């Protein structure tokens, strides 16, 4: 079918159903909608319900309204059968692949027939579900791929075929020769087990991920529009190496005190707690939406924070202890509460926390969203990657941008209380890291302000949508 030139543009946005992918696409949707373009945001049913529930439950003075001017929130089934394990992400992936092309086709047909003046003209999809580009094309809509991770990650994806052909990677995606793999001098190398698909203890699953990556490579090489949540000045080499790539980030919510697009309710009581803390004094600790730890590791972290003697705000998700609620060492909560040095929440309004003047540093798993949010607020990092691209983001943070330090595990894979305390002290006494982080904050602001690189790229995209 030929690409629809609709009377009015209408963009369908489809995220991959996890927090770190839903959120940047929601922010992008808002930016598009601000230009008077209608956006339909499609989530699978479970995410849709979580978004609505979180918006209602967020412990905020003002309730969040997810349906805003020009944005319609809607849902499609995830294709799972009642007997499927709801926590099995492979079943979810498989069922999405099976069911989404059909359910999205039905949705587009329904939208197009109910309002012929506002037919779907463009489908923006997460890179993980790039196979929807064919569905979009079949329905006469322009497919646009959104990369929620770094430009470096995109560059690696683009080189995969070559790396397999020249014998650098085997068919499971493991590094064959040497200790690391590099695609360009100005992009940090990936060490063994730092590749996005690396699961060294489960090569069968790794192969499934690697095959997905090879499929993505084909799509990003043929697709015309590829948007990314990064900015040129942050990753110039990666941006230059991807000719069809428009970096439009960092996508932030900073000035939107009411919006959240979170799939968990935010506990905003930590903001008033932060108000009482001195400038640049608080250690913020958060590992995103997916990382989990052993109880032993959580004990070490709790005691390391306490040993540091610094005030801390710690996000302890209800599933952080390998899927269960974390327990705290004996007397820990009483001690930190009585001294007023610790605040623990299930889920924080992270961007508002990071922009708070009391924050000194960010103990982070280095998810790409968290990385961008930290550096856009001039906050230095203590890196504690968990999986996937987080190791490479750590390399960027520590080796290239020099805005953070690694918290290093011991020979048993545990980050000890002593190591945690030492790294907190080292970061507090290092003015260079803070200065570097503030420089990046300035560059991030410049890129999204009028005339900046991401601002201009976004304008190019909007003009294309409306012409
Ligand atoms: N986040 C949040 N509150 C929290 C923890 C995380 O709002 O208490 C948000 C954070 O701001 C970021 C996203 O959740 O936008 C996490 O994405 P990231 O890529 O950092 O990590 P992932 O969850 O994908 O591992």
CSV table of C-alpha atoms and ligand atoms in Angstrom, one decimal:
chain,number,residue,atom,x,y,z
A,1,UNK,CA,0.0,0.0,0.0
A,2,UNK,CA,1.3,3.5,-0.7
A,3,UNK,CA,2.2,5.7,2.2
A,4,UNK,CA,-0.9,7.7,3.3
A,5,UNK,CA,-0.6,11.5,3.1
A,6,UNK,CA,-3.3,12.1,5.6
A,7,UNK,CA,-5.3,15.3,5.7
A,8,UNK,CA,-4.0,15.7,9.3
A,9,UNK,CA,-1.1,13.7,10.5
A,10,UNK,CA,-1.8,11.1,13.1
A,11,UNK,CA,1.0,9.2,14.8
A,12,UNK,CA,0.6,5.8,16.5
A,13,UNK,CA,3.3,5.2,19.1
A,14,UNK,CA,4.1,1.7,20.2
A,15,UNK,CA,6.5,1.1,23.1
A,16,UNK,CA,8.1,-2.2,24.2
A,17,UNK,CA,6.2,-3.0,27.4
A,18,UNK,CA,8.8,-2.2,30.1
A,19,UNK,CA,9.2,1.0,32.1
A,20,UNK,CA,12.5,2.1,30.5
A,21,UNK,CA,11.0,1.9,27.0
A,22,UNK,CA,7.5,3.2,27.8
A,23,UNK,CA,8.7,6.3,29.4
A,24,UNK,CA,10.9,7.9,26.8
A,25,UNK,CA,8.2,7.1,24.1
A,26,UNK,CA,5.6,8.8,26.3
A,27,UNK,CA,7.9,11.9,26.5
A,28,UNK,CA,8.4,11.9,22.8
A,29,UNK,CA,4.6,11.6,22.3
A,30,UNK,CA,4.1,14.7,24.4
A,31,UNK,CA,6.6,16.6,22.4
A,32,UNK,CA,4.9,15.6,19.1
A,33,UNK,CA,1.4,16.4,20.5
A,34,UNK,CA,2.7,19.9,21.6
A,35,UNK,CA,3.0,20.6,17.9
A,36,UNK,CA,-0.7,20.1,17.4
A,37,UNK,CA,-0.2,16.5,16.0
A,38,UNK,CA,-2.6,13.8,17.2
A,39,UNK,CA,-0.9,10.9,18.9
A,40,UNK,CA,-2.4,7.5,19.8
A,41,UNK,CA,-0.3,5.8,22.4
A,42,UNK,CA,-0.8,2.0,22.3
A,43,UNK,CA,0.3,-0.2,25.2
A,44,UNK,CA,-0.5,-3.8,25.9
A,45,UNK,CA,-3.4,-4.1,28.4
A,46,UNK,CA,-1.3,-4.8,31.5
A,47,UNK,CA,1.0,-1.7,30.9
A,48,UNK,CA,-2.0,0.4,30.0
A,49,UNK,CA,-3.7,-0.5,33.3
A,50,UNK,CA,-0.5,0.1,35.3
A,51,UNK,CA,0.0,3.6,33.7
A,52,UNK,CA,-3.6,4.6,34.6
A,53,UNK,CA,-3.3,3.1,38.1
A,54,UNK,CA,0.1,4.8,38.8
A,55,UNK,CA,-1.2,8.1,37.6
A,56,UNK,CA,-4.2,7.8,40.0
A,57,UNK,CA,-2.1,6.5,42.9
A,58,UNK,CA,0.9,8.7,42.8
A,59,UNK,CA,1.1,10.3,46.2
A,60,UNK,CA,1.1,13.8,44.7
A,61,UNK,CA,-0.7,16.9,45.5
A,62,UNK,CA,-2.2,16.9,42.0
A,63,UNK,CA,-3.4,13.9,40.2
A,64,UNK,CA,-2.0,13.1,36.9
A,65,UNK,CA,-4.2,13.1,33.8
A,66,UNK,CA,-2.6,10.8,31.2
A,67,UNK,CA,-4.9,11.8,28.4
A,68,UNK,CA,-3.8,15.2,27.4
A,69,UNK,CA,-4.5,17.5,24.4
A,70,UNK,CA,-3.8,15.5,21.2
A,71,UNK,CA,-2.9,12.3,23.0
A,72,UNK,CA,-5.2,9.3,23.2
A,73,UNK,CA,-4.1,6.3,25.4
A,74,UNK,CA,-5.3,2.9,24.2
A,75,UNK,CA,-4.5,-0.7,24.6
A,76,UNK,CA,-4.2,-4.0,22.7
A,77,UNK,CA,-4.1,-7.5,24.2
A,78,UNK,CA,-0.6,-9.0,24.8
A,79,UNK,CA,-1.6,-12.3,23.2
A,80,UNK,CA,-0.8,-14.5,26.2
A,81,UNK,CA,-3.1,-17.4,27.1
A,82,UNK,CA,-4.6,-17.5,30.6
A,83,UNK,CA,-2.4,-20.5,31.5
A,84,UNK,CA,0.9,-18.6,30.5
A,85,UNK,CA,3.2,-17.6,33.3
A,86,UNK,CA,2.8,-13.8,33.6
A,87,UNK,CA,6.4,-13.3,34.7
A,88,UNK,CA,7.9,-15.2,31.8
A,89,UNK,CA,9.4,-12.5,29.5
A,90,UNK,CA,10.1,-15.0,26.7
A,91,UNK,CA,6.4,-16.0,26.6
A,92,UNK,CA,5.6,-12.4,26.5
A,93,UNK,CA,8.0,-11.7,23.6
A,94,UNK,CA,6.8,-14.7,21.6
A,95,UNK,CA,3.2,-13.8,22.1
A,96,UNK,CA,3.8,-10.1,21.2
A,97,UNK,CA,5.5,-11.2,18.0
A,98,UNK,CA,2.5,-13.5,17.2
A,99,UNK,CA,-0.3,-11.2,18.1
A,100,UNK,CA,0.8,-7.6,17.7
A,101,UNK,CA,0.8,-7.4,13.9
A,102,UNK,CA,-2.8,-8.6,13.8
A,103,UNK,CA,-4.0,-6.5,16.8
A,104,UNK,CA,-2.3,-3.4,15.5
A,105,UNK,CA,-3.7,-3.9,12.0
A,106,UNK,CA,-7.2,-4.1,13.5
A,107,UNK,CA,-6.6,-1.0,15.6
A,108,UNK,CA,-5.3,1.0,12.6
A,109,UNK,CA,-8.3,-0.2,10.5
A,110,UNK,CA,-10.7,0.9,13.2
A,111,UNK,CA,-9.1,4.3,13.6
A,112,UNK,CA,-8.9,4.9,9.9
A,113,UNK,CA,-12.4,4.0,9.2
A,114,UNK,CA,-13.9,5.9,12.2
A,115,UNK,CA,-12.1,9.1,11.1
A,116,UNK,CA,-10.9,9.2,7.5
A,117,UNK,CA,-9.5,12.8,8.0
A,118,UNK,CA,-7.2,11.5,10.7
A,119,UNK,CA,-5.9,8.2,9.3
A,120,UNK,CA,-2.7,6.8,10.9
A,121,UNK,CA,0.1,8.3,8.8
A,122,UNK,CA,3.1,7.2,10.9
A,123,UNK,CA,3.9,4.5,13.4
A,124,UNK,CA,6.8,5.1,15.8
A,125,UNK,CA,7.9,1.8,17.4
A,126,UNK,CA,10.5,0.8,19.8
A,127,UNK,CA,13.6,-0.8,18.2
A,128,UNK,CA,12.9,-4.0,20.0
A,129,UNK,CA,9.7,-4.5,18.1
A,130,UNK,CA,11.1,-3.4,14.8
A,131,UNK,CA,9.1,-6.2,13.0
A,132,UNK,CA,6.1,-3.9,13.3
A,133,UNK,CA,7.6,-1.8,10.6
A,134,UNK,CA,6.1,-4.3,8.1
A,135,UNK,CA,2.7,-3.9,9.6
A,136,UNK,CA,3.0,-0.1,9.4
A,137,UNK,CA,4.0,-0.3,5.8
A,138,UNK,CA,1.2,-2.7,4.9
A,139,UNK,CA,-1.3,-0.3,6.5
A,140,UNK,CA,0.1,2.6,4.4
A,141,UNK,CA,1.8,4.3,7.4
A,142,UNK,CA,5.4,5.4,7.6
A,143,UNK,CA,7.4,3.3,10.0
A,144,UNK,CA,9.8,5.2,12.3
A,145,UNK,CA,12.1,3.3,14.7
A,146,UNK,CA,12.9,4.7,18.1
A,147,UNK,CA,16.2,3.8,19.8
A,148,UNK,CA,15.7,4.1,23.6
A,149,UNK,CA,19.4,3.2,24.3
A,150,UNK,CA,22.7,4.9,23.4
A,151,UNK,CA,23.9,5.8,19.9
A,152,UNK,CA,26.8,3.6,20.7
A,153,UNK,CA,24.4,0.6,21.1
A,154,UNK,CA,22.9,1.5,17.8
A,155,UNK,CA,26.4,1.6,16.2
A,156,UNK,CA,27.2,-1.8,17.6
A,157,UNK,CA,23.9,-3.2,16.1
A,158,UNK,CA,24.8,-1.8,12.7
A,159,UNK,CA,28.1,-3.5,12.7
A,160,UNK,CA,27.0,-7.0,13.8
A,161,UNK,CA,27.0,-8.7,10.4
A,162,UNK,CA,30.5,-7.4,9.7
A,163,UNK,CA,31.7,-8.6,13.2
A,164,UNK,CA,30.3,-12.1,12.5
A,165,UNK,CA,31.8,-12.2,9.0
A,166,UNK,CA,35.3,-11.1,10.1
A,167,UNK,CA,35.3,-13.7,12.9
A,168,UNK,CA,35.1,-11.2,15.9
A,169,UNK,CA,31.8,-12.7,17.1
A,170,UNK,CA,30.6,-16.2,16.9
A,171,UNK,CA,27.0,-17.2,16.0
A,172,UNK,CA,26.0,-16.9,19.7
A,173,UNK,CA,27.2,-13.3,19.7
A,174,UNK,CA,30.2,-14.2,22.0
A,175,UNK,CA,33.6,-12.4,21.5
A,176,UNK,CA,36.0,-15.0,19.8
A,177,UNK,CA,39.2,-13.1,19.8
A,178,UNK,CA,40.7,-11.0,22.6
A,179,UNK,CA,39.2,-9.4,25.6
A,180,UNK,CA,37.1,-6.7,24.0
A,181,UNK,CA,35.5,-5.5,20.9
A,182,UNK,CA,35.6,-2.1,19.4
A,183,UNK,CA,33.6,-0.5,16.5
A,184,UNK,CA,35.2,2.9,16.5
A,185,UNK,CA,38.1,4.6,18.3
A,186,UNK,CA,36.0,7.3,20.0
A,187,UNK,CA,33.4,4.9,21.3
A,188,UNK,CA,34.4,2.8,24.4
A,189,UNK,CA,35.0,-0.8,23.7
A,190,UNK,CA,32.7,-3.6,24.9
A,191,UNK,CA,34.6,-6.1,27.1
A,192,UNK,CA,33.7,-9.8,27.3
A,193,UNK,CA,30.2,-10.2,28.7
A,194,UNK,CA,29.4,-6.5,28.3
A,195,UNK,CA,27.5,-6.9,25.0
A,196,UNK,CA,23.8,-6.2,25.3
A,197,UNK,CA,22.8,-9.8,24.6
A,198,UNK,CA,25.5,-11.4,26.8
A,199,UNK,CA,24.2,-14.1,29.2
A,200,UNK,CA,27.4,-16.1,29.6
A,201,UNK,CA,25.7,-18.7,31.9
A,202,UNK,CA,22.8,-19.4,29.4
A,203,UNK,CA,24.1,-19.4,25.8
A,204,UNK,CA,20.7,-20.7,24.5
A,205,UNK,CA,19.0,-17.5,25.7
A,206,UNK,CA,21.9,-15.4,24.6
A,207,UNK,CA,21.6,-16.8,21.1
A,208,UNK,CA,17.9,-15.9,21.0
A,209,UNK,CA,18.8,-12.3,22.0
A,210,UNK,CA,21.6,-12.2,19.5
A,211,UNK,CA,19.4,-13.4,16.6
A,212,UNK,CA,16.9,-10.6,17.6
A,213,UNK,CA,19.9,-8.1,17.4
A,214,UNK,CA,20.8,-9.4,13.9
A,215,UNK,CA,17.2,-8.9,12.8
A,216,UNK,CA,17.3,-5.3,14.2
A,217,UNK,CA,20.4,-4.7,12.2
A,218,UNK,CA,18.6,-5.5,8.9
A,219,UNK,CA,15.7,-3.2,9.8
A,220,UNK,CA,17.8,-0.2,10.9
A,221,UNK,CA,19.8,-0.4,7.7
A,222,UNK,CA,16.7,-0.2,5.5
A,223,UNK,CA,14.5,2.1,7.5
A,224,UNK,CA,14.4,5.8,6.6
A,225,UNK,CA,13.6,7.4,10.0
A,226,UNK,CA,15.5,6.4,13.1
A,227,UNK,CA,15.1,8.6,16.2
A,228,UNK,CA,17.2,8.3,19.3
A,229,UNK,CA,17.2,9.5,22.9
A,230,UNK,CA,20.7,10.9,22.8
A,231,UNK,CA,22.4,14.1,21.6
A,232,UNK,CA,25.1,14.9,19.2
A,233,UNK,CA,27.5,16.5,21.6
A,234,UNK,CA,27.3,13.5,24.0
A,235,UNK,CA,28.0,10.9,21.3
A,236,UNK,CA,29.4,12.6,18.2
A,237,UNK,CA,31.1,9.5,16.8
A,238,UNK,CA,28.1,7.3,17.2
A,239,UNK,CA,25.8,9.9,15.6
A,240,UNK,CA,28.2,10.4,12.7
A,241,UNK,CA,28.4,6.7,12.1
A,242,UNK,CA,24.6,6.3,11.7
A,243,UNK,CA,23.6,8.2,8.6
A,244,UNK,CA,19.8,7.9,9.0
A,245,UNK,CA,19.9,8.6,12.7
A,246,UNK,CA,18.2,11.7,14.3
A,247,UNK,CA,19.3,12.2,17.9
A,248,UNK,CA,16.5,14.2,19.6
A,249,UNK,CA,17.4,13.8,23.3
A,250,UNK,CA,17.6,14.0,26.1
A,251,UNK,CA,13.9,13.5,26.4
A,252,UNK,CA,13.1,14.9,29.8
A,253,UNK,CA,10.1,15.7,31.9
A,254,UNK,CA,11.8,18.3,34.0
A,255,UNK,CA,9.4,21.1,33.8
A,256,UNK,CA,6.3,18.9,34.0
A,257,UNK,CA,5.6,18.7,37.7
A,258,UNK,CA,2.3,17.0,37.0
A,259,UNK,CA,3.3,14.4,34.4
A,260,UNK,CA,4.8,11.1,35.2
A,261,UNK,CA,4.2,8.3,32.6
A,262,UNK,CA,5.5,5.9,35.2
A,263,UNK,CA,4.1,2.4,35.5
A,264,UNK,CA,4.6,2.5,39.3
A,265,UNK,CA,3.0,5.0,41.7
A,266,UNK,CA,5.5,7.7,42.7
A,267,UNK,CA,6.0,8.5,46.3
A,268,UNK,CA,6.6,12.3,46.3
A,269,UNK,CA,7.1,12.5,50.1
A,270,UNK,CA,10.8,12.2,49.4
A,271,UNK,CA,10.8,15.7,47.8
A,272,UNK,CA,9.9,17.4,51.0
A,273,UNK,CA,12.4,15.2,52.8
A,274,UNK,CA,15.0,16.4,50.3
A,275,UNK,CA,13.9,20.0,50.9
A,276,UNK,CA,15.3,19.7,54.4
A,277,UNK,CA,18.7,18.5,53.4
A,278,UNK,CA,21.7,20.8,52.7
A,279,UNK,CA,22.8,21.6,49.1
A,280,UNK,CA,24.8,18.7,47.5
A,281,UNK,CA,24.6,16.4,50.5
A,282,UNK,CA,22.3,13.4,49.5
A,283,UNK,CA,23.3,10.1,47.9
A,284,UNK,CA,20.4,9.0,45.7
A,285,UNK,CA,20.3,5.2,45.1
A,286,UNK,CA,18.1,3.6,42.5
A,287,UNK,CA,18.4,0.6,40.2
A,288,UNK,CA,15.6,1.3,37.7
A,289,UNK,CA,12.7,-1.0,37.1
A,290,UNK,CA,14.2,-4.5,36.5
A,291,UNK,CA,17.4,-5.1,38.5
A,292,UNK,CA,17.1,-7.4,41.5
A,293,UNK,CA,19.7,-8.4,44.2
A,294,UNK,CA,20.3,-11.1,46.8
A,295,UNK,CA,19.4,-10.3,50.3
A,296,UNK,CA,23.1,-10.5,51.2
A,297,UNK,CA,23.9,-7.8,48.7
A,298,UNK,CA,21.1,-5.6,49.9
A,299,UNK,CA,22.4,-5.9,53.5
A,300,UNK,CA,25.9,-4.8,52.3
A,301,UNK,CA,24.3,-1.8,50.5
A,302,UNK,CA,22.3,-0.8,53.5
A,303,UNK,CA,25.3,-1.0,55.8
A,304,UNK,CA,27.6,0.8,53.3
A,305,UNK,CA,25.1,3.7,53.1
A,306,UNK,CA,24.9,3.9,56.9
A,307,UNK,CA,28.7,3.7,57.2
A,308,UNK,CA,29.2,6.6,54.7
A,309,UNK,CA,27.4,8.8,57.2
A,310,UNK,CA,25.8,10.8,54.3
A,311,UNK,CA,22.0,11.3,54.0
A,312,UNK,CA,20.6,8.9,51.4
A,313,UNK,CA,17.4,8.4,49.5
A,314,UNK,CA,17.1,4.8,48.4
A,315,UNK,CA,14.4,3.4,46.0
A,316,UNK,CA,13.7,-0.1,47.3
A,317,UNK,CA,11.1,-1.5,44.9
A,318,UNK,CA,8.8,-4.2,46.5
A,319,UNK,CA,10.5,-6.8,44.3
A,320,UNK,CA,14.1,-5.7,44.7
A,321,UNK,CA,15.2,-8.8,46.8
A,322,UNK,CA,15.1,-11.3,43.9
A,323,UNK,CA,11.4,-10.7,43.4
A,324,UNK,CA,10.5,-10.2,47.1
A,325,UNK,CA,10.4,-7.3,49.5
A,326,UNK,CA,13.8,-6.6,50.9
A,327,UNK,CA,14.6,-7.0,54.6
A,328,UNK,CA,16.9,-4.6,56.3
A,329,UNK,CA,19.7,-5.5,58.7
A,330,UNK,CA,18.8,-5.5,62.4
A,331,UNK,CA,18.2,-2.0,63.8
A,332,UNK,CA,19.1,-0.4,60.5
A,333,UNK,CA,15.8,1.4,59.9
A,334,UNK,CA,15.5,2.6,63.5
A,335,UNK,CA,19.1,4.0,63.4
A,336,UNK,CA,18.8,5.8,60.1
A,337,UNK,CA,15.3,7.1,61.0
A,338,UNK,CA,16.3,8.4,64.4
A,339,UNK,CA,19.2,10.3,62.8
A,340,UNK,CA,17.0,11.4,59.9
A,341,UNK,CA,19.7,10.4,57.4
A,342,UNK,CA,17.8,7.8,55.4
A,343,UNK,CA,14.6,7.9,53.4
A,344,UNK,CA,13.4,4.7,51.6
A,345,UNK,CA,10.6,4.7,49.0
A,346,UNK,CA,9.1,2.1,46.8
A,347,UNK,CA,9.4,4.3,43.7
A,348,UNK,CA,10.5,7.9,43.4
A,349,UNK,CA,9.7,10.7,41.0
A,350,UNK,CA,13.3,10.3,39.7
A,351,UNK,CA,13.7,13.2,37.4
A,352,UNK,CA,12.4,15.6,40.1
A,353,UNK,CA,14.7,14.0,42.6
A,354,UNK,CA,17.8,14.3,40.4
A,355,UNK,CA,17.0,18.0,39.7
A,356,UNK,CA,16.8,18.7,43.5
A,357,UNK,CA,19.7,20.9,44.7
A,358,UNK,CA,20.3,18.6,47.7
A,359,UNK,CA,21.4,15.6,45.5
A,360,UNK,CA,25.2,15.0,45.5
A,361,UNK,CA,25.5,11.8,43.5
A,362,UNK,CA,23.6,8.9,42.0
A,363,UNK,CA,24.3,5.3,42.8
A,364,UNK,CA,22.8,3.8,39.6
A,365,UNK,CA,22.5,0.7,37.6
A,366,UNK,CA,23.3,2.9,34.6
A,367,UNK,CA,20.1,2.2,32.5
A,368,UNK,CA,20.2,4.6,29.6
A,369,UNK,CA,17.3,6.7,30.9
A,370,UNK,CA,18.8,7.0,34.3
A,371,UNK,CA,22.2,7.9,32.7
A,372,UNK,CA,20.6,10.7,30.7
A,373,UNK,CA,18.6,11.9,33.6
A,374,UNK,CA,21.6,12.1,35.9
A,375,UNK,CA,23.9,13.8,33.4
A,376,UNK,CA,21.2,16.3,32.3
A,377,UNK,CA,21.0,17.4,35.9
A,378,UNK,CA,24.8,17.6,36.4
A,379,UNK,CA,24.8,14.7,38.9
A,380,UNK,CA,27.9,12.5,39.1
A,381,UNK,CA,27.5,8.7,39.3
A,382,UNK,CA,28.5,5.7,41.3
A,383,UNK,CA,28.1,2.9,38.8
A,384,UNK,CA,26.6,-0.5,39.6
A,385,UNK,CA,25.4,-2.1,36.4
A,386,UNK,CA,23.1,-5.1,36.4
A,387,UNK,CA,22.8,-6.3,32.8
A,388,UNK,CA,22.5,-5.5,29.1
A,389,UNK,CA,23.7,-2.1,27.9
A,390,UNK,CA,24.3,-0.9,31.5
A,391,UNK,CA,28.0,-2.1,31.4
A,392,UNK,CA,28.7,-0.1,28.3
A,393,UNK,CA,26.9,3.0,29.7
A,394,UNK,CA,29.2,2.6,32.8
A,395,UNK,CA,32.2,2.7,30.5
A,396,UNK,CA,31.0,5.9,28.9
A,397,UNK,CA,30.3,7.4,32.4
A,398,UNK,CA,33.7,6.4,34.0
A,399,UNK,CA,36.1,6.3,31.1
A,400,UNK,CA,34.9,8.7,28.4
A,401,UNK,CA,32.8,11.4,30.1
A,402,UNK,CA,34.6,11.0,33.5
A,403,UNK,CA,31.5,11.8,35.6
A,404,UNK,CA,31.6,8.7,37.8
A,405,UNK,CA,33.3,5.9,39.5
A,406,UNK,CA,32.7,2.1,39.5
A,407,UNK,CA,31.5,0.3,42.6
A,408,UNK,CA,33.5,-2.9,42.1
A,409,UNK,CA,32.4,-6.3,43.2
A,410,UNK,CA,34.7,-8.6,45.2
A,411,UNK,CA,35.8,-12.1,44.1
A,412,UNK,CA,32.4,-13.4,45.2
A,413,UNK,CA,30.5,-10.9,43.1
A,414,UNK,CA,29.4,-8.9,46.1
A,415,UNK,CA,29.8,-5.1,46.4
A,416,UNK,CA,30.9,-4.8,50.0
A,417,UNK,CA,29.9,-2.2,52.5
A,418,UNK,CA,33.5,-1.0,52.7
A,419,UNK,CA,33.7,-0.6,48.9
A,420,UNK,CA,30.4,1.3,48.9
A,421,UNK,CA,31.6,3.7,51.7
A,422,UNK,CA,35.0,4.2,50.0
A,423,UNK,CA,33.5,5.1,46.6
A,424,UNK,CA,31.0,7.5,48.2
A,425,UNK,CA,33.9,9.3,50.0
A,426,UNK,CA,36.0,9.4,46.8
A,427,UNK,CA,33.2,10.9,44.8
A,428,UNK,CA,32.4,13.5,47.5
A,429,UNK,CA,36.0,14.6,47.5
A,430,UNK,CA,36.4,14.8,43.7
A,431,UNK,CA,35.5,18.2,42.3
A,432,UNK,CA,36.5,17.2,38.7
A,433,UNK,CA,33.6,14.7,38.4
A,434,UNK,CA,31.1,17.3,39.5
A,435,UNK,CA,32.6,19.9,37.1
A,436,UNK,CA,32.5,17.4,34.2
A,437,UNK,CA,28.9,16.5,35.0
A,438,UNK,CA,27.9,20.2,35.1
A,439,UNK,CA,29.6,20.7,31.6
A,440,UNK,CA,27.5,17.8,30.3
A,441,UNK,CA,24.4,19.3,31.8
A,442,UNK,CA,25.1,22.6,29.9
A,443,UNK,CA,25.6,20.7,26.7
A,444,UNK,CA,22.4,18.7,27.2
A,445,UNK,CA,20.4,21.9,27.8
A,446,UNK,CA,21.9,23.6,24.7
A,447,UNK,CA,21.0,20.6,22.5
A,448,UNK,CA,17.3,20.8,23.3
A,449,UNK,CA,17.0,24.6,23.5
A,450,UNK,CA,16.0,26.5,20.5
A,451,UNK,CA,18.7,26.3,17.8
A,452,UNK,CA,20.4,23.3,19.5
A,453,UNK,CA,21.2,20.1,17.6
A,454,UNK,CA,18.4,17.9,19.1
A,455,UNK,CA,15.9,20.8,18.8
A,456,UNK,CA,16.8,21.2,15.1
A,457,UNK,CA,16.6,17.4,14.5
A,458,UNK,CA,13.2,17.3,16.1
A,459,UNK,CA,12.0,20.2,13.9
A,460,UNK,CA,13.1,18.2,10.8
A,461,UNK,CA,11.0,15.3,12.0
A,462,UNK,CA,7.9,17.4,12.8
A,463,UNK,CA,8.1,19.1,9.4
A,464,UNK,CA,8.3,15.8,7.7
A,465,UNK,CA,5.2,14.6,9.7
A,466,UNK,CA,3.1,17.6,8.7
A,467,UNK,CA,4.2,18.1,5.1
B,1,LIG,N1,12.4,5.7,37.6
B,1,LIG,C1,11.5,6.4,38.4
B,1,LIG,N2,11.5,6.2,39.7
B,1,LIG,C2,12.3,5.3,40.3
B,1,LIG,C3,13.2,4.6,39.6
B,1,LIG,C4,13.2,4.8,38.2
B,1,LIG,O1,10.7,7.2,37.8
B,1,LIG,O2,12.1,5.2,41.6
B,1,LIG,C5,12.4,5.9,36.2
B,1,LIG,C6,13.7,6.6,35.7
B,1,LIG,O3,13.5,8.0,35.9
B,1,LIG,C7,13.8,6.1,34.3
B,1,LIG,C8,13.2,4.7,34.3
B,1,LIG,O4,12.4,4.6,35.5
B,1,LIG,O5,13.2,7.0,33.4
B,1,LIG,C9,14.2,3.6,34.3
B,1,LIG,O6,14.8,3.5,33.1
B,1,LIG,P1,16.3,3.1,32.9
B,1,LIG,O7,16.6,3.0,31.5
B,1,LIG,O8,17.2,3.9,33.7
B,1,LIG,O9,16.4,1.6,33.6
B,1,LIG,P2,15.5,0.3,33.4
B,1,LIG,O10,14.3,0.4,34.3
B,1,LIG,O11,15.1,0.2,32.0
B,1,LIG,O12,16.4,-0.8,33.8
